[in-house]
CSV table of C-alpha atoms in Angstrom, one decimal:
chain,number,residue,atom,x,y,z
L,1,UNK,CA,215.3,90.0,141.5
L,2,UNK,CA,212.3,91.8,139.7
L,3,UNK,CA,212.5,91.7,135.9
L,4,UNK,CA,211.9,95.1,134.3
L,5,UNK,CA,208.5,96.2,133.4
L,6,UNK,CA,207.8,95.7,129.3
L,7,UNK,CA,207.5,98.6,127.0
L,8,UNK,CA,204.6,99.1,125.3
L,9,UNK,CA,203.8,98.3,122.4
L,10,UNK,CA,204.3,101.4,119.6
L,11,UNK,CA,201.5,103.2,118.7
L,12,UNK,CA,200.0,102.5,114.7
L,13,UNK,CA,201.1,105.6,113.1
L,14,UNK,CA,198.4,108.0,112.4
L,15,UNK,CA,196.4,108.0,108.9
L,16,UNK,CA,197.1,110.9,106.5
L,17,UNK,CA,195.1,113.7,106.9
L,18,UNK,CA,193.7,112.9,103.0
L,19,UNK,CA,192.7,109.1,104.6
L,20,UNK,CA,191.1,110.6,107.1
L,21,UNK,CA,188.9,113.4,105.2
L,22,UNK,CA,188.3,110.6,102.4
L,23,UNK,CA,186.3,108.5,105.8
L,24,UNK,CA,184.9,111.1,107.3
L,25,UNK,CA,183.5,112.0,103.5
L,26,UNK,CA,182.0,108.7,103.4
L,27,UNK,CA,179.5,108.7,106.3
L,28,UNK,CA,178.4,111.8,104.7
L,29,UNK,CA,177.9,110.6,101.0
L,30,UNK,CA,175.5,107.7,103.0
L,31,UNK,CA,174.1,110.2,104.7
L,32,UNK,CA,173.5,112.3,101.7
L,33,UNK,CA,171.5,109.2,100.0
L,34,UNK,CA,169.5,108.1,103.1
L,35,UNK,CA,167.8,111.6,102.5
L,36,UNK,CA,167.5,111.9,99.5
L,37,UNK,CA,165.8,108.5,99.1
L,38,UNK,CA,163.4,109.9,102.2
L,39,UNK,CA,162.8,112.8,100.0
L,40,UNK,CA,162.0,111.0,96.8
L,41,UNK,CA,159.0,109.1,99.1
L,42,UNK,CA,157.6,112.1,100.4
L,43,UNK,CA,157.4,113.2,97.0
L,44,UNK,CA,155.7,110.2,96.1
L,45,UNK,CA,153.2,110.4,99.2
L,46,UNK,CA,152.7,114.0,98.1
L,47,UNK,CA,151.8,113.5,94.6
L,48,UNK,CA,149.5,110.1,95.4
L,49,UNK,CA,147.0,112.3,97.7
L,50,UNK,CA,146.6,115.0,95.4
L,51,UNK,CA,146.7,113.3,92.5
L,52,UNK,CA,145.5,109.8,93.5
L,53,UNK,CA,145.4,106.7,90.7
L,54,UNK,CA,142.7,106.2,88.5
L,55,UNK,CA,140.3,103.9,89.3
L,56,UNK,CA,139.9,100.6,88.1
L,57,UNK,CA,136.2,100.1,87.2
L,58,UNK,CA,133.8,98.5,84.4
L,59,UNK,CA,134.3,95.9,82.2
L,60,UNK,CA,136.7,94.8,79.6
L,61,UNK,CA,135.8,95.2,76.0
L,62,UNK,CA,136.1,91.9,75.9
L,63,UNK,CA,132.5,89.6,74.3
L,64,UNK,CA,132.2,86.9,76.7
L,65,UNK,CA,132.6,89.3,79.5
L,66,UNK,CA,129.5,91.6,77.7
L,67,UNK,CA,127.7,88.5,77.2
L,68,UNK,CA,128.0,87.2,80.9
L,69,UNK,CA,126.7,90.7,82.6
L,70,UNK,CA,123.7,90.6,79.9
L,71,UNK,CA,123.4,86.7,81.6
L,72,UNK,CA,123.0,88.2,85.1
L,73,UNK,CA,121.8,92.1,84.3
L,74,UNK,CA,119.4,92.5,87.4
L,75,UNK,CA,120.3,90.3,89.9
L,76,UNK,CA,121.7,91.2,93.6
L,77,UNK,CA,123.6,88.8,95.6
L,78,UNK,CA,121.7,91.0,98.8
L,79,UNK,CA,118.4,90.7,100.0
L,80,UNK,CA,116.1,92.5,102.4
L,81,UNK,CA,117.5,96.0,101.6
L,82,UNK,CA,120.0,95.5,104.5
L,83,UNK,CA,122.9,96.0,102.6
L,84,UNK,CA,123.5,97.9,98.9
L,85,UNK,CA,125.4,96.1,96.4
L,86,UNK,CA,126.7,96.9,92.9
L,87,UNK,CA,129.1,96.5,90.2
L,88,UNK,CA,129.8,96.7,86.4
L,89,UNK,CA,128.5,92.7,86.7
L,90,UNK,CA,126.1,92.4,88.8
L,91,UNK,CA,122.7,94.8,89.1
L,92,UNK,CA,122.9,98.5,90.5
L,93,UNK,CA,119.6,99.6,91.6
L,94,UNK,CA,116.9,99.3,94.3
L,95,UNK,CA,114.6,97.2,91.3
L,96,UNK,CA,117.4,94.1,91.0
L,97,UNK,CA,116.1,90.8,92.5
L,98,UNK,CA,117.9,89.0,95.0
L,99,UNK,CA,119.8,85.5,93.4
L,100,UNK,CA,117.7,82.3,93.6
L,101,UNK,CA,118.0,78.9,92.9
L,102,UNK,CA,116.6,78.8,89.4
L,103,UNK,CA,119.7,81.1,88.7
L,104,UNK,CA,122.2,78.9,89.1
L,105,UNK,CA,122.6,78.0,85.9
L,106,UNK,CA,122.8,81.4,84.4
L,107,UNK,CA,125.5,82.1,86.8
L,108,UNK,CA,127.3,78.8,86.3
L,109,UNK,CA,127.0,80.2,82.4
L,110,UNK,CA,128.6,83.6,83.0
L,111,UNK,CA,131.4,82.1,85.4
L,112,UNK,CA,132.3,79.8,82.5
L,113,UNK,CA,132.3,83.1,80.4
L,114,UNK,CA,134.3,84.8,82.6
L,115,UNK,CA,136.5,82.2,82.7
L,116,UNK,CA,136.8,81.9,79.0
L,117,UNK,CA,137.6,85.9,79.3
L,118,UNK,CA,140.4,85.4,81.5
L,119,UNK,CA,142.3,82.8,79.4
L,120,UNK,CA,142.9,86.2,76.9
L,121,UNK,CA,143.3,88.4,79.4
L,122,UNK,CA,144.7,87.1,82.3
L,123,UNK,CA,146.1,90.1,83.9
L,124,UNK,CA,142.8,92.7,84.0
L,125,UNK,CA,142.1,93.1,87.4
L,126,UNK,CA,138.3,93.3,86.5
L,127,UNK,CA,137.3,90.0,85.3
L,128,UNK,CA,139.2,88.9,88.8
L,129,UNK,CA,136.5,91.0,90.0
L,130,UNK,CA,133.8,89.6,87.6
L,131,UNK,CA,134.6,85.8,89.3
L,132,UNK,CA,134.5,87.3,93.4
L,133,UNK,CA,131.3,88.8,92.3
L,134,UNK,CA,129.9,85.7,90.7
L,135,UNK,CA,131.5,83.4,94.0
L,136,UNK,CA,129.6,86.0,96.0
L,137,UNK,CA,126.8,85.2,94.2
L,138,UNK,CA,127.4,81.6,94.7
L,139,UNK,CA,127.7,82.0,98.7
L,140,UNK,CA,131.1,80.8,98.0
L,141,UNK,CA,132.1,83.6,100.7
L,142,UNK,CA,135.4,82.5,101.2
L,143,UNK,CA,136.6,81.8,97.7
L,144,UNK,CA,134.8,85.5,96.8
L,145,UNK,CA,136.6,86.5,100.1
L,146,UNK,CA,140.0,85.2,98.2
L,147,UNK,CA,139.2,86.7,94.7
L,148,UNK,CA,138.4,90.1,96.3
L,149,UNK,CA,141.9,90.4,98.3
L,150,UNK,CA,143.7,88.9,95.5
L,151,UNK,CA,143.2,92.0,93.7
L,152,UNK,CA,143.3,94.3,95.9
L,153,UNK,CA,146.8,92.8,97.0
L,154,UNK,CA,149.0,94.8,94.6
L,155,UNK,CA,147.3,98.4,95.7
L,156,UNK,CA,145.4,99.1,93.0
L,157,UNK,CA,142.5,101.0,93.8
L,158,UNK,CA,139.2,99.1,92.5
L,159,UNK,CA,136.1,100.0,94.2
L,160,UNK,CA,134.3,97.0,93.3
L,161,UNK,CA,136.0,94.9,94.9
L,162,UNK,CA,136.4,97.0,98.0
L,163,UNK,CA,132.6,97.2,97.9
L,164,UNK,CA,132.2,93.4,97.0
L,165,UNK,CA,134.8,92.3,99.9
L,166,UNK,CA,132.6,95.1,102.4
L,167,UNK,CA,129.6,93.0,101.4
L,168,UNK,CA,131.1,89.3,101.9
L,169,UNK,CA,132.7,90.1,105.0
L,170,UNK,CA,129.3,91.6,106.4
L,171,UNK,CA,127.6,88.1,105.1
L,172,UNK,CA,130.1,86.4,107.0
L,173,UNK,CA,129.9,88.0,109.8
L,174,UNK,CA,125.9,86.9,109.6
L,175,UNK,CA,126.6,83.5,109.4
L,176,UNK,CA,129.8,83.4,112.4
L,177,UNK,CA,128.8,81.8,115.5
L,178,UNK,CA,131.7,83.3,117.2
L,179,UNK,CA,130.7,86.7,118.9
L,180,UNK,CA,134.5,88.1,118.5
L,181,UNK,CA,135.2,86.9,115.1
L,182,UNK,CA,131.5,88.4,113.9
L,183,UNK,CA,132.5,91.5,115.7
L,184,UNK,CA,135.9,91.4,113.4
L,185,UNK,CA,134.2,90.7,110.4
L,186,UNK,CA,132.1,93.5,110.6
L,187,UNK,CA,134.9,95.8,111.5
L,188,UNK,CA,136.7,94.8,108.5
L,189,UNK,CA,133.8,95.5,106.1
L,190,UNK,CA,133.1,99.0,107.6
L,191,UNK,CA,137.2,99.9,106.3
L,192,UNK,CA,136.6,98.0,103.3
L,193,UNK,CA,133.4,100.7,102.3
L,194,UNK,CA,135.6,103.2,103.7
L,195,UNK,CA,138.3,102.8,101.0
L,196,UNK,CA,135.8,103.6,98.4
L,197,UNK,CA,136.6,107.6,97.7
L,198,UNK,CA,133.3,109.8,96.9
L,199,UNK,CA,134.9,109.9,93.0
L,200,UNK,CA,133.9,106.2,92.6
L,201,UNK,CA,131.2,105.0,90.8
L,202,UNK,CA,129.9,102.7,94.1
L,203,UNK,CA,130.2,105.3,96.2
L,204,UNK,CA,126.8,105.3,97.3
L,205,UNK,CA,126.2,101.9,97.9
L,206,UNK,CA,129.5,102.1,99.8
L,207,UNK,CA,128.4,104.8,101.9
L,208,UNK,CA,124.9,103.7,102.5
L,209,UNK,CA,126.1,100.2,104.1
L,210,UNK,CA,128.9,101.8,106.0
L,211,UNK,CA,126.0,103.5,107.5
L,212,UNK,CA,123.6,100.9,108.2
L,213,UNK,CA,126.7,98.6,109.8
L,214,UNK,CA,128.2,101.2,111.8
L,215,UNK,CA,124.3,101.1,113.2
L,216,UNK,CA,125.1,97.6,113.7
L,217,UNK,CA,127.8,97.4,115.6
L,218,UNK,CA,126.6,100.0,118.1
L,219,UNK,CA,128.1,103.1,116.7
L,220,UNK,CA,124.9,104.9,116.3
L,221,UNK,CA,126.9,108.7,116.2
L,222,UNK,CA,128.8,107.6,113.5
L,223,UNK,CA,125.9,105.7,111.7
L,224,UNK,CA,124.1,108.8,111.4
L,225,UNK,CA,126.4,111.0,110.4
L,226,UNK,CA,127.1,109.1,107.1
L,227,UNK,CA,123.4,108.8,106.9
L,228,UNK,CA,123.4,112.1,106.5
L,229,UNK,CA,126.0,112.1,104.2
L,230,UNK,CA,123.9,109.7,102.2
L,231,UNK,CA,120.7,111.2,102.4
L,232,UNK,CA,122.5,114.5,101.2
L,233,UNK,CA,123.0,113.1,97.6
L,234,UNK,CA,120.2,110.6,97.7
L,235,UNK,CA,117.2,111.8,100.0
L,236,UNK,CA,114.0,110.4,98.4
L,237,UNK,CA,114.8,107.3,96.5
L,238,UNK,CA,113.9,103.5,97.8
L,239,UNK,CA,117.4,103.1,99.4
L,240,UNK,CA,116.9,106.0,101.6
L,241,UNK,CA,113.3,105.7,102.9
L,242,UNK,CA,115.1,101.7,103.8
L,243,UNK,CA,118.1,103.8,105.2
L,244,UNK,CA,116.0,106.4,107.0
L,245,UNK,CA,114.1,102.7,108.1
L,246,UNK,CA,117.1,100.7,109.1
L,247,UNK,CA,118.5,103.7,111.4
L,248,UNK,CA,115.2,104.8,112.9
L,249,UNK,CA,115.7,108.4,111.9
């Protein structure tokens, strides 16, 4: 004998039709706030590129940070003319000497200066700067390496240390036994001179060893173009006849 086949089960009863606008509302309201927060970062994005930060440049008013550049006023952490270095610290022009040995204790002096700067004001990205530049200085490459990325980290736009990481990364690279990693290196100091915007008071120096590396690593097109560029705002001083040297033009 078969036994009868269950019922089924009821069906839930529907939702009211105010439950069901008040759900359907929902995914809208999220919906709603998804683009307006997508809005609010274009706005953002928008108003960074035509109005982009201030730089930060130069040194504190600050004495022992005055009295530490006066310490190394004219010195170059660069030799040779291969590469163009500068900074609020450290000397600007084609006339500073490189670093020697009989310097060290004049840097050791402005490091502890620096130092002593820092204790009061320990959150101004450009003493930071001061004691990269100073490691750099040093051939402390990595520890500059450190300093340099350390302030860069939070976004702030600072073009020394853009142009002071471009420079220790090209040292490196000059010093790597590794063909690849030299390769890298080299790479990675042609962006860092890139970041440093024509507004910027390194901007030449920037431009002139994003030059003479893109010549470097085999990108001779590109090399001269920003030669060019170079040699457009500088075309008779000591860095360009080495420029016009280094890139046989």
């Amino acid at each position: 004998m078969t036994r009868p086949a269950p019922s089924p089960a009821p069906l839930p009863p529907l939702p009211p039709a105010a439950d069901l606008e008040r759900r359907i509302r929902w995914p809208l309201v999220a919906v709603g706030i998804f683009l307006a927060m997508l809005l609010g970062l274009f706005a953002m994005a928008i108003v960074t590129l035509v109005a982009p930060a201030a730089p930060i440049e130069g040194l504190p008013d600050d004495p022992d940070a005055l009295a530490a550049r006066e310490l190394v006023r004219g010195l170059t952490p660069v030799s040779g003319g291969a590469l163009r270095f500068e900074s609020a610290l450290l000397g600007a022009d084609s006339s500073a000497r490189p670093i020697t040995a009989a310097d060290a204790g004049r840097i050791a002096e402005a490091a502890a200066l620096i130092e002593r700067a820092r204790a009061r004001r320990p959150r101004d990205p450009r003493l930071g700067i001061c004691r990269a530049h100073l490691d750099l200085a040093r051939r402390r490459y990595l520890r500059a390496e450190g300093g340099y990325r350390a302030v860069l980290y939070f976004g702030d736009h600072c073009p020394d240390a853009h142009l002071g990481l471009g420079v220790t990364l090209a040292l490196e690279a000059q010093i790597e036994s590794e063909a690849l990693r030299s390769r890298a290196l080299e790479l990675q100091a042609i962006a860092q001179f890139a970041a440093v915007r024509p507004r910027d008071a390194p901007w030449l120096s920037a431009l002139y060893d994003r030059a003479i590396l893109l010549g470097q690593v085999g990108r001779g097109e590109e090399a001269r173009r920003w030669a060019a560029e170079y040699l457009r705002h500088d075309p008779a001083s000591a860095w360009a006849l080495r420029l016009r040297r280094e890139l046989g033009l």
